């Protein structure tokens, strides 16, 4: 089961996803990137049904690029989140997309924001959230340890605590994670030392 | 050795929140209540957004304003709560453009009922409560089921 977690801090938002791809009992891949860069200021972590995740997140990415070309301006995070929710809820009673997502973005006027969406189209703006079994552990920790306006270093440290917890307590161990951040300078991947995430 | 296979039983032994035999209306959880008084109405909802037994958020409001004197509370599947609210906003705004006045609670309730029955064989999974004040301040309440 895929782990997807995100949190919001002081002028930035973090999103992390594990890197395993599994078919039944076999781990097919250990270095999959489940977080897609939608545009210069948004990241979409998307987990769930394998084909749906890739297809849907790329569909969103390309439509947002088209909007930018046609209208000469990028979508805000709020607009992107509602666009995504609209597409999911439209497809729900036709050809459902089994995608659970965490969208994080940074806007100049609003700052960082996180939108948590499930595959049924239930969406909510939150300070932190996640999907999958890993989110059970993550959200418990974040309920206790998250506070508003944490610095980037504090946020990364908190995420590392979450990774350690998942690797210690989740039944299927040895998960490695991709951690990406979005802030006023755009989107980038944070390099985590290999040894930091294993139990 | 007997190994439990069902994850529902494993993680929620009492299974009071959701099981495959329980309604999709209970997937996200939630409740709305409205009451009428002396030339006034009150409507309130809980704030929980859940996914079966897990709580995802505690600030998910389920009561939305339609006009200054008309409110709607939507329970059930969160996705449909959001979708139906968006639809109602759209229809109410169109109504205002066409009729050049605000919609009355009775008319709104009828519109909502029609909206829901339109999906009779593939329904919106939401059971709304309407609360508002009529022209003369007369309280109006109505509750609807998912069809």
Coordinates of N, CA and C in Angstrom, one line a residue, chain A residues 82 85 89 92-94 116 118-126 128 130 132-133 135-136 139, chain B residues 7 11 24 27-28 49 51 54 56-57 59-60 77-80 82-83 86 122-125:
Chain A
X82 N -9.8 22.5 -7.1 CA -11.2 22.4 -7.5 C -11.4 21.8 -8.9
X85 N -10.9 18.1 -8.3 CA -12.1 17.5 -7.6 C -13.2 17.4 -8.6
X89 N -15.1 13.9 -9.6 CA -16.5 13.7 -9.3 C -17.3 13.5 -10.6
X92 N -16.8 9.9 -11.5 CA -17.2 9.0 -10.4 C -18.3 8.1 -10.8
X93 N -19.3 8.6 -11.5 CA -20.4 7.8 -11.9 C -20.4 7.4 -13.4
X94 N -19.2 7.6 -14.0 CA -19.0 7.1 -15.4 C -17.9 6.1 -15.5
X116 N -6.5 17.9 0.4 CA -6.5 16.4 0.6 C -7.8 15.9 -0.2
X118 N -9.9 12.5 -1.8 CA -10.0 11.0 -1.9 C -10.5 10.6 -3.3
X119 N -10.6 9.3 -3.6 CA -11.0 8.9 -4.9 C -12.4 9.1 -5.2
X120 N -13.2 9.4 -4.2 CA -14.7 9.7 -4.5 C -14.9 11.2 -4.7
X121 N -13.9 12.0 -4.6 CA -14.0 13.4 -4.8 C -14.3 14.3 -3.6
X122 N -14.1 13.7 -2.4 CA -14.2 14.4 -1.1 C -13.0 15.2 -0.9
X123 N -13.1 16.5 -0.9 CA -11.8 17.3 -0.9 C -11.9 18.3 0.3
X124 N -10.8 18.5 0.9 CA -10.7 19.5 2.0 C -9.4 20.1 2.1
X125 N -9.3 21.4 2.4 CA -8.1 22.1 2.6 C -7.6 21.9 4.0
X126 N -6.4 21.4 4.2 CA -5.9 21.0 5.5 C -4.5 21.5 5.8
X128 N -2.3 19.3 7.3 CA -1.5 18.1 7.0 C -2.4 17.0 6.8
X130 N -2.8 12.7 4.7 CA -2.2 11.7 4.0 C -3.1 10.6 3.5
X132 N -3.4 6.2 2.6 CA -2.8 4.9 2.7 C -2.5 4.5 4.2
X133 N -2.1 3.3 4.4 CA -1.8 2.8 5.8 C -0.8 3.7 6.4
X135 N -0.4 6.7 6.3 CA -1.0 8.0 6.8 C -1.6 7.8 8.2
X136 N -2.0 6.5 8.6 CA -2.5 6.3 9.9 C -1.4 6.7 10.9
X139 N -0.4 10.6 10.5 CA -1.4 11.6 11.0 C -1.4 11.6 12.5
Chain B
X7 N -10.0 -7.2 6.7 CA -9.4 -6.1 7.3 C -10.4 -5.3 8.1
X11 N -9.3 -4.1 11.9 CA -9.0 -2.7 12.4 C -10.2 -2.1 13.1
X24 N -23.3 3.6 1.8 CA -22.3 4.6 1.4 C -22.5 5.9 2.1
X27 N -20.1 6.6 4.9 CA -18.7 6.5 4.6 C -17.9 7.6 5.2
X28 N -18.4 8.8 5.0 CA -17.7 10.0 5.6 C -18.2 10.4 7.0
X49 N -14.9 15.1 9.3 CA -14.8 14.4 8.0 C -14.0 13.1 8.2
X51 N -13.0 8.9 7.0 CA -13.0 7.9 6.0 C -13.1 6.6 6.7
X54 N -11.4 6.2 10.3 CA -10.4 7.2 10.5 C -10.9 8.6 10.4
X56 N -10.3 12.3 9.3 CA -9.4 13.1 8.4 C -9.3 14.5 8.8
X57 N -10.5 15.1 9.1 CA -10.5 16.6 9.5 C -11.6 16.8 10.5
X59 N -12.8 20.2 10.7 CA -13.3 21.5 10.4 C -14.1 21.5 9.1
X60 N -14.8 20.3 8.8 CA -15.5 20.2 7.6 C -17.0 20.5 7.9
X77 N -22.3 11.4 1.7 CA -21.0 11.3 1.1 C -20.4 12.7 0.8
X78 N -19.2 12.9 1.3 CA -18.6 14.2 1.3 C -18.5 14.8 -0.2
X79 N -18.1 13.9 -1.1 CA -18.0 14.3 -2.5 C -19.3 14.8 -3.0
X80 N -20.4 14.1 -2.6 CA -21.8 14.6 -3.1 C -22.2 15.8 -2.3
X82 N -20.3 18.2 -1.5 CA -19.7 19.3 -2.2 C -20.3 19.5 -3.6
X83 N -20.6 18.4 -4.3 CA -21.1 18.5 -5.7 C -22.5 19.1 -5.6
X86 N -22.5 22.8 -4.9 CA -22.1 23.6 -6.1 C -23.2 23.7 -7.1
X122 N -29.6 6.5 -9.8 CA -28.1 6.6 -9.6 C -28.0 7.8 -8.7
X123 N -28.4 7.8 -7.5 CA -28.7 9.0 -6.7 C -27.5 9.7 -6.2
X124 N -27.7 11.0 -5.8 CA -26.7 11.7 -5.0 C -26.8 11.1 -3.6
X125 N -25.6 10.8 -3.0 CA -25.7 10.1 -1.7 C -25.6 11.2 -0.6

